[in-house]
Amino acid sequence: MNISIQTIPEAQQRKEVSGADWFFDARGDLQVRVSPMSDWRREALLGIHEAVEAIMCKFNRVPQTAVDKFDQDYYLAHADDCDAGDDPEAPYEHEHCLATAIERILCAELRVNWEDYDRELAETYPGPKALKPCQK
Ligand SMILES: [Zn+2]
């Protein structure tokens, strides 16, 4: 299996998603797409999060369709999607939480301030969440 993590303009993301995406293509290779951020390290953090989440969903047999459907329904019901994967109802909650743990370790090693990174995701990153800052 090959893994490709790319930063692409938001307009080129699959219409089903906002800001960050993963899917397995017809060859079974993992494709991860993130939208541009202010710092390459933040794009890397987000890409690694998505890659870990996707790998664990594959391992735990969480279907892509279930993830996409949950996210789309979540977007409709919430003004932001900051914590969609943290929702206990999310079919990929466990995988998302592991991905976040690894993302946080990498964040520390890359000397990225988590709060600043999280604020950019909440306030200016593409997607429904850009409409309203996360309520934490
Ligand atoms: Zn996630």
Coordinates of N, CA, C and O and ligand atoms in Angstrom, one line a residue:
M1 N 0.9 -1.2 0.0 CA 0.0 0.0 0.0 C 0.9 1.2 0.0 O 1.8 1.4 0.8
N2 N 0.6 2.2 -0.9 CA 1.2 3.5 -0.9 C 0.4 4.5 -0.1 O -0.8 4.3 0.0
I3 N 1.1 5.5 0.5 CA 0.4 6.5 1.2 C 0.8 7.9 0.6 O 2.0 8.1 0.4
S4 N -0.1 8.7 0.2 CA 0.2 10.0 -0.4 C -0.6 11.0 0.4 O -1.8 11.0 0.6
I5 N 0.2 12.0 1.0 CA -0.3 13.1 1.7 C 0.0 14.3 0.9 O 1.1 14.7 0.7
Q6 N -1.1 15.0 0.5 CA -0.9 16.2 -0.3 C -1.7 17.4 0.3 O -2.8 17.3 0.8
T7 N -1.1 18.6 0.2 CA -1.8 19.8 0.5 C -2.3 20.4 -0.8 O -1.5 20.7 -1.7
I8 N -3.6 20.6 -0.8 CA -4.3 21.1 -2.0 C -5.2 22.2 -1.7 O -5.7 22.4 -0.6
P9 N -5.6 23.1 -2.7 CA -6.6 24.1 -2.4 C -7.9 23.5 -2.0 O -8.3 22.5 -2.4
E10 N -8.5 24.3 -1.1 CA -9.8 23.8 -0.5 C -10.8 23.5 -1.6 O -11.6 22.5 -1.6
A11 N -10.8 24.3 -2.7 CA -11.7 24.1 -3.8 C -11.6 22.7 -4.5 O -12.5 22.3 -5.2
Q12 N -10.4 22.1 -4.3 CA -10.2 20.8 -5.0 C -10.5 19.6 -4.0 O -10.3 18.5 -4.4
Q13 N -10.9 19.9 -2.8 CA -11.3 18.8 -1.9 C -12.5 18.1 -2.4 O -13.3 18.8 -3.1
R14 N -12.7 16.8 -2.1 CA -14.0 16.2 -2.4 C -15.1 17.0 -1.8 O -15.0 17.5 -0.7
K15 N -16.2 17.0 -2.5 CA -17.3 17.9 -2.0 C -17.9 17.4 -0.7 O -18.5 18.1 0.0
E16 N -17.7 16.1 -0.4 CA -18.2 15.5 0.8 C -17.5 16.0 2.1 O -18.0 15.8 3.2
V17 N -16.3 16.6 1.9 CA -15.5 16.9 3.1 C -15.1 18.4 3.1 O -15.4 19.1 2.2
S18 N -14.6 18.8 4.2 CA -14.1 20.1 4.3 C -12.7 20.1 5.0 O -12.6 19.4 6.1
G19 N -11.7 20.7 4.4 CA -10.5 20.9 5.1 C -9.5 19.7 5.1 O -8.3 19.9 4.7
A20 N -9.9 18.6 5.5 CA -9.0 17.4 5.6 C -9.8 16.2 5.2 O -11.0 16.0 5.5
D21 N -9.1 15.3 4.5 CA -9.8 14.2 3.8 C -8.9 13.0 3.8 O -7.6 13.2 3.6
W22 N -9.4 11.8 3.8 CA -8.7 10.6 3.5 C -9.6 9.6 2.8 O -10.8 9.7 3.0
F23 N -9.0 8.9 1.9 CA -9.8 7.8 1.2 C -8.8 6.8 0.6 O -7.6 7.1 0.4
F24 N -9.3 5.6 0.4 CA -8.5 4.6 -0.3 C -8.9 4.6 -1.7 O -10.1 4.5 -2.1
D25 N -8.0 4.8 -2.7 CA -8.3 4.9 -4.1 C -8.5 3.5 -4.7 O -8.5 2.4 -3.9
A26 N -8.8 3.4 -6.0 CA -9.1 2.2 -6.6 C -8.0 1.1 -6.5 O -8.3 -0.1 -6.6
R27 N -6.8 1.5 -6.3 CA -5.7 0.6 -6.2 C -5.5 0.2 -4.7 O -4.6 -0.6 -4.4
G28 N -6.3 0.8 -3.8 CA -6.1 0.5 -2.4 C -5.1 1.3 -1.7 O -4.7 1.1 -0.6
D29 N -4.6 2.3 -2.4 CA -3.6 3.2 -1.8 C -4.3 4.3 -1.0 O -5.4 4.7 -1.4
L30 N -3.7 4.7 0.1 CA -4.3 5.7 1.0 C -3.9 7.1 0.4 O -2.8 7.4 0.2
Q31 N -5.0 7.9 0.2 CA -4.8 9.3 -0.2 C -5.3 10.2 0.9 O -6.4 10.0 1.4
V32 N -4.4 11.1 1.3 CA -4.8 12.1 2.3 C -4.6 13.5 1.7 O -3.7 13.8 1.0
R33 N -5.6 14.3 1.9 CA -5.6 15.7 1.4 C -5.9 16.7 2.5 O -6.9 16.5 3.2
V34 N -5.1 17.7 2.6 CA -5.4 18.7 3.6 C -5.3 20.1 2.8 O -4.7 20.1 1.7
S35 N -6.0 21.1 3.4 CA -5.9 22.4 2.8 C -4.8 23.2 3.4 O -4.3 22.9 4.5
P36 N -4.3 24.2 2.7 CA -3.1 25.0 3.1 C -3.4 25.6 4.5 O -4.5 26.1 4.8
M37 N -2.3 25.6 5.3 CA -2.3 26.3 6.6 C -1.1 27.3 6.6 O -0.4 27.4 5.6
S38 N -1.0 28.0 7.7 CA 0.0 29.1 7.7 C 1.4 28.6 7.9 O 2.4 29.3 7.7
D39 N 1.6 27.3 8.2 CA 2.9 26.7 8.5 C 2.9 25.3 8.0 O 2.0 24.5 8.3
W40 N 4.0 24.9 7.3 CA 4.1 23.5 6.8 C 4.0 22.5 7.9 O 3.5 21.4 7.7
R41 N 4.4 22.8 9.1 CA 4.4 21.9 10.2 C 2.9 21.6 10.6 O 2.6 20.4 10.9
R42 N 2.1 22.6 10.5 CA 0.7 22.4 10.8 C 0.0 21.5 9.7 O -0.8 20.7 10.0
E43 N 0.4 21.7 8.5 CA -0.2 20.9 7.4 C 0.3 19.4 7.6 O -0.5 18.5 7.4
A44 N 1.6 19.2 8.1 CA 2.1 17.9 8.3 C 1.3 17.2 9.5 O 1.0 16.1 9.4
L45 N 1.1 18.0 10.5 CA 0.4 17.5 11.7 C -1.0 17.0 11.3 O -1.4 15.9 11.7
L46 N -1.7 17.8 10.5 CA -3.1 17.4 10.1 C -3.0 16.2 9.1 O -3.8 15.3 9.3
G47 N -2.0 16.2 8.3 CA -1.9 15.1 7.3 C -1.6 13.8 8.1 O -2.2 12.7 7.7
I48 N -0.7 13.8 9.1 CA -0.4 12.6 9.8 C -1.6 12.2 10.6 O -1.9 11.0 10.7
H49 N -2.4 13.1 11.2 CA -3.6 12.8 11.9 C -4.5 12.0 11.0 O -5.0 10.9 11.3
E50 N -4.8 12.5 9.8 CA -5.7 11.8 8.9 C -5.1 10.5 8.5 O -5.9 9.5 8.3
A51 N -3.8 10.4 8.2 CA -3.2 9.1 7.8 C -3.4 8.0 8.9 O -3.8 6.9 8.6
V52 N -3.1 8.4 10.1 CA -3.2 7.5 11.3 C -4.7 7.0 11.4 O -5.0 5.9 11.6
E53 N -5.6 8.0 11.3 CA -7.0 7.7 11.4 C -7.5 6.7 10.3 O -8.2 5.8 10.6
A54 N -7.0 7.0 9.1 CA -7.4 6.1 8.0 C -6.8 4.7 8.2 O -7.5 3.7 7.9
I55 N -5.6 4.6 8.6 CA -4.9 3.3 8.7 C -5.6 2.5 9.8 O -5.9 1.3 9.7
M56 N -6.0 3.2 10.9 CA -6.7 2.5 12.0 C -8.1 2.1 11.6 O -8.6 1.1 12.0
C57 N -8.8 3.0 10.8 CA -10.1 2.6 10.3 C -10.0 1.4 9.4 O -10.9 0.5 9.5
K58 N -9.0 1.3 8.6 CA -8.8 0.1 7.7 C -8.6 -1.1 8.6 O -9.2 -2.1 8.4
F59 N -7.7 -1.0 9.6 CA -7.4 -2.1 10.5 C -8.6 -2.6 11.3 O -8.8 -3.8 11.4
N60 N -9.4 -1.6 11.7 CA -10.6 -1.9 12.6 C -11.8 -2.1 11.8 O -12.9 -2.2 12.3
R61 N -11.7 -2.1 10.4 CA -12.8 -2.3 9.5 C -14.0 -1.3 9.7 O -15.1 -1.7 9.8
V62 N -13.6 0.0 9.9 CA -14.6 1.0 9.9 C -14.7 1.5 8.5 O -13.7 2.0 7.9
P63 N -15.8 1.3 7.8 CA -15.9 1.7 6.4 C -15.9 3.2 6.1 O -16.4 4.0 6.9
Q64 N -15.2 3.5 5.0 CA -15.1 4.9 4.6 C -16.5 5.5 4.5 O -16.7 6.7 4.9
T65 N -17.4 4.8 4.0 CA -18.8 5.3 3.8 C -19.4 5.7 5.1 O -20.1 6.7 5.2
A66 N -19.2 4.9 6.2 CA -19.7 5.3 7.5 C -19.1 6.6 8.0 O -19.8 7.4 8.6
V67 N -17.8 6.7 7.8 CA -17.1 7.9 8.2 C -17.7 9.2 7.5 O -18.0 10.2 8.1
D68 N -17.8 9.0 6.2 CA -18.2 10.2 5.4 C -19.7 10.5 5.7 O -20.0 11.7 5.8
K69 N -20.5 9.5 5.9 CA -21.9 9.8 6.2 C -22.0 10.5 7.6 O -22.8 11.4 7.7
F70 N -21.3 10.0 8.6 CA -21.3 10.6 9.9 C -20.9 12.1 9.8 O -21.6 13.0 10.3
D71 N -19.8 12.3 9.1 CA -19.3 13.7 9.0 C -20.3 14.6 8.3 O -20.6 15.7 8.7
Q72 N -20.9 14.1 7.2 CA -21.9 14.9 6.5 C -23.1 15.3 7.4 O -23.6 16.4 7.4
D73 N -23.6 14.3 8.1 CA -24.7 14.5 9.0 C -24.3 15.5 10.1 O -25.1 16.3 10.5
Y74 N -23.1 15.3 10.6 CA -22.6 16.2 11.6 C -22.5 17.6 11.2 O -22.9 18.5 11.9
Y75 N -22.1 17.8 9.9 CA -22.0 19.2 9.4 C -23.4 19.8 9.4 O -23.5 21.0 9.6
L76 N -24.4 19.1 9.0 CA -25.7 19.6 8.9 C -26.3 20.0 10.3 O -27.0 20.9 10.4
A77 N -25.9 19.2 11.3 CA -26.4 19.4 12.7 C -25.6 20.4 13.5 O -26.1 20.8 14.6
H78 N -24.4 20.7 13.1 CA -23.5 21.5 13.9 C -23.0 22.7 13.1 O -22.7 22.5 11.9
A79 N -22.8 23.8 13.8 CA -22.2 25.0 13.1 C -20.7 24.8 12.9 O -20.1 25.5 12.1
D80 N -20.1 23.9 13.7 CA -18.7 23.7 13.5 C -18.5 22.2 13.5 O -19.3 21.4 14.0
D81 N -17.3 21.7 13.0 CA -17.0 20.3 13.0 C -15.7 20.0 13.7 O -15.1 19.0 13.5
C82 N -15.4 20.9 14.6 CA -14.1 20.8 15.3 C -13.9 19.4 16.0 O -12.9 18.9 16.1
D83 N -15.0 18.9 16.6 CA -14.9 17.7 17.4 C -15.7 16.6 16.9 O -16.2 15.7 17.7
A84 N -16.0 16.6 15.6 CA -16.8 15.5 15.0 C -16.3 14.1 15.4 O -17.0 13.2 15.9
G85 N -15.0 13.9 15.3 CA -14.4 12.6 15.6 C -14.4 12.3 17.1 O -14.2 11.2 17.5
D86 N -14.6 13.4 18.0 CA -14.6 13.1 19.4 C -16.0 12.7 19.9 O -16.2 12.3 21.0
D87 N -17.0 12.9 19.0 CA -18.4 12.6 19.4 C -18.5 11.1 19.6 O -18.0 10.3 18.8
P88 N -19.0 10.7 20.8 CA -19.1 9.2 21.1 C -19.9 8.4 20.0 O -19.7 7.2 19.9
E89 N -20.7 9.1 19.2 CA -21.5 8.4 18.2 C -20.7 8.3 16.9 O -21.1 7.6 16.0
A90 N -19.5 8.9 16.8 CA -18.7 8.8 15.6 C -18.2 7.4 15.4 O -17.6 6.8 16.4
P91 N -18.4 6.8 14.2 CA -17.9 5.4 14.0 C -16.4 5.3 14.1 O -15.9 4.2 14.2
Y92 N -15.8 6.4 14.0 CA -14.3 6.4 14.0 C -13.7 7.2 15.2 O -12.6 7.6 15.2
E93 N -14.5 7.3 16.3 CA -14.1 8.0 17.5 C -12.8 7.4 18.0 O -11.8 8.2 18.3
H94 N -12.7 6.1 18.2 CA -11.5 5.5 18.7 C -10.3 5.8 17.9 O -9.2 6.2 18.4
E95 N -10.4 5.7 16.6 CA -9.4 5.9 15.6 C -8.9 7.4 15.6 O -7.8 7.7 15.5
H96 N -9.9 8.3 15.7 CA -9.7 9.7 15.8 C -8.9 10.0 17.0 O -7.9 10.9 17.0
C97 N -9.3 9.5 18.1 CA -8.6 9.8 19.4 C -7.1 9.3 19.4 O -6.2 10.0 19.9
L98 N -6.9 8.1 18.8 CA -5.5 7.7 18.7 C -4.7 8.6 17.8 O -3.6 9.0 18.1
A99 N -5.4 9.0 16.7 CA -4.7 9.9 15.7 C -4.4 11.3 16.4 O -3.3 11.8 16.2
T100 N -5.3 11.7 17.2 CA -5.0 13.0 18.0 C -3.8 12.8 18.9 O -3.0 13.7 19.1
A101 N -3.8 11.7 19.6 CA -2.7 11.5 20.5 C -1.3 11.5 19.8 O -0.4 12.2 20.3
I102 N -1.2 10.9 18.7 CA 0.0 10.9 17.9 C 0.3 12.3 17.4 O 1.4 12.7 17.3
E103 N -0.8 12.9 16.9 CA -0.6 14.3 16.4 C -0.1 15.2 17.5 O 0.8 16.1 17.2
R104 N -0.5 15.0 18.7 CA 0.0 15.9 19.8 C 1.4 15.6 20.2 O 2.2 16.5 20.5
I105 N 1.8 14.4 20.1 CA 3.2 14.0 20.3 C 4.1 14.7 19.3 O 5.1 15.4 19.6
L106 N 3.7 14.6 18.0 CA 4.4 15.2 16.9 C 4.4 16.7 17.0 O 5.5 17.3 16.7
C107 N 3.3 17.2 17.5 CA 3.2 18.7 17.6 C 4.3 19.2 18.6 O 5.0 20.2 18.4
A108 N 4.5 18.5 19.7 CA 5.5 18.9 20.7 C 6.9 18.8 20.1 O 7.7 19.7 20.3
E109 N 7.1 17.7 19.4 CA 8.5 17.5 18.8 C 8.8 18.5 17.7 O 9.9 18.9 17.5
L110 N 7.7 19.0 17.0 CA 7.9 20.0 15.9 C 7.9 21.4 16.5 O 8.0 22.4 15.7
R111 N 7.8 21.5 17.8 CA 7.8 22.9 18.5 C 6.6 23.7 18.0 O 6.8 24.9 17.8
V112 N 5.5 23.1 17.7 CA 4.3 23.8 17.3 C 3.4 24.0 18.6 O 3.2 23.0 19.3
N113 N 2.9 25.2 18.8 CA 2.1 25.4 20.0 C 0.7 24.9 19.6 O 0.0 25.3 18.7
W114 N 0.2 23.9 20.4 CA -1.0 23.2 20.1 C -2.2 24.2 20.1 O -3.1 24.2 19.3
E115 N -2.2 25.1 21.1 CA -3.3 26.1 21.2 C -3.4 27.0 19.9 O -4.5 27.2 19.4
D116 N -2.2 27.4 19.5 CA -2.2 28.3 18.3 C -2.7 27.5 17.0 O -3.5 28.0 16.2
Y117 N -2.2 26.2 16.9 CA -2.6 25.3 15.8 C -4.1 25.1 15.9 O -4.8 25.2 14.8
D118 N -4.6 24.8 17.0 CA -6.0 24.5 17.2 C -6.9 25.7 16.9 O -7.9 25.6 16.3
R119 N -6.4 26.9 17.2 CA -7.1 28.1 17.0 C -7.2 28.4 15.5 O -8.2 28.8 15.0
E120 N -6.1 28.1 14.8 CA -6.1 28.3 13.3 C -7.2 27.3 12.7 O -7.9 27.7 11.8
L121 N -7.2 26.1 13.2 CA -8.1 25.1 12.7 C -9.6 25.6 12.9 O -10.5 25.5 12.1
A122 N -9.8 26.2 14.1 CA -11.1 26.6 14.5 C -11.6 27.8 13.8 O -12.8 27.9 13.5
E123 N -10.7 28.8 13.6 CA -11.1 30.1 13.2 C -11.0 30.4 11.7 O -11.8 31.1 11.1
T124 N -9.9 29.9 11.1 CA -9.7 30.3 9.7 C -9.5 29.1 8.7 O -9.5 29.3 7.5
Y125 N -9.5 27.9 9.3 CA -9.3 26.8 8.4 C -10.6 26.5 7.6 O -11.7 26.7 8.2
P126 N -10.6 26.0 6.4 CA -11.8 25.8 5.6 C -12.8 24.8 6.3 O -12.3 24.0 7.1
G127 N -14.0 24.9 5.9 CA -15.0 24.0 6.4 C -16.1 24.7 7.2 O -15.9 25.9 7.5
P128 N -17.1 24.0 7.7 CA -18.1 24.5 8.5 C -17.6 25.2 9.7 O -18.2 26.2 10.1
K129 N -16.6 24.7 10.3 CA -16.0 25.3 11.5 C -15.5 26.7 11.3 O -15.4 27.4 12.3
A130 N -15.1 27.0 10.1 CA -14.6 28.4 9.9 C -15.7 29.4 10.1 O -15.4 30.6 10.3
L131 N -16.9 29.0 10.1 CA -18.1 29.9 10.3 C -18.2 30.3 11.7 O -18.7 31.4 12.0
K132 N -17.7 29.5 12.6 CA -17.9 29.8 14.1 C -16.7 29.2 14.8 O -16.4 28.0 14.7
P133 N -16.1 29.9 15.7 CA -15.0 29.4 16.5 C -15.5 28.2 17.3 O -16.6 28.2 17.8
C134 N -14.6 27.2 17.6 CA -15.0 26.1 18.4 C -15.4 26.6 19.8 O -14.7 27.4 20.4
Q135 N -16.4 26.0 20.4 CA -16.7 26.2 21.8 C -16.1 25.1 22.6 O -16.5 24.0 22.5
K136 N -15.1 25.5 23.4 CA -14.4 24.4 24.2 C -14.7 24.7 25.7 O -14.9 25.7 26.1
Ligands
ZN1 ZN -9.9 12.8 13.2

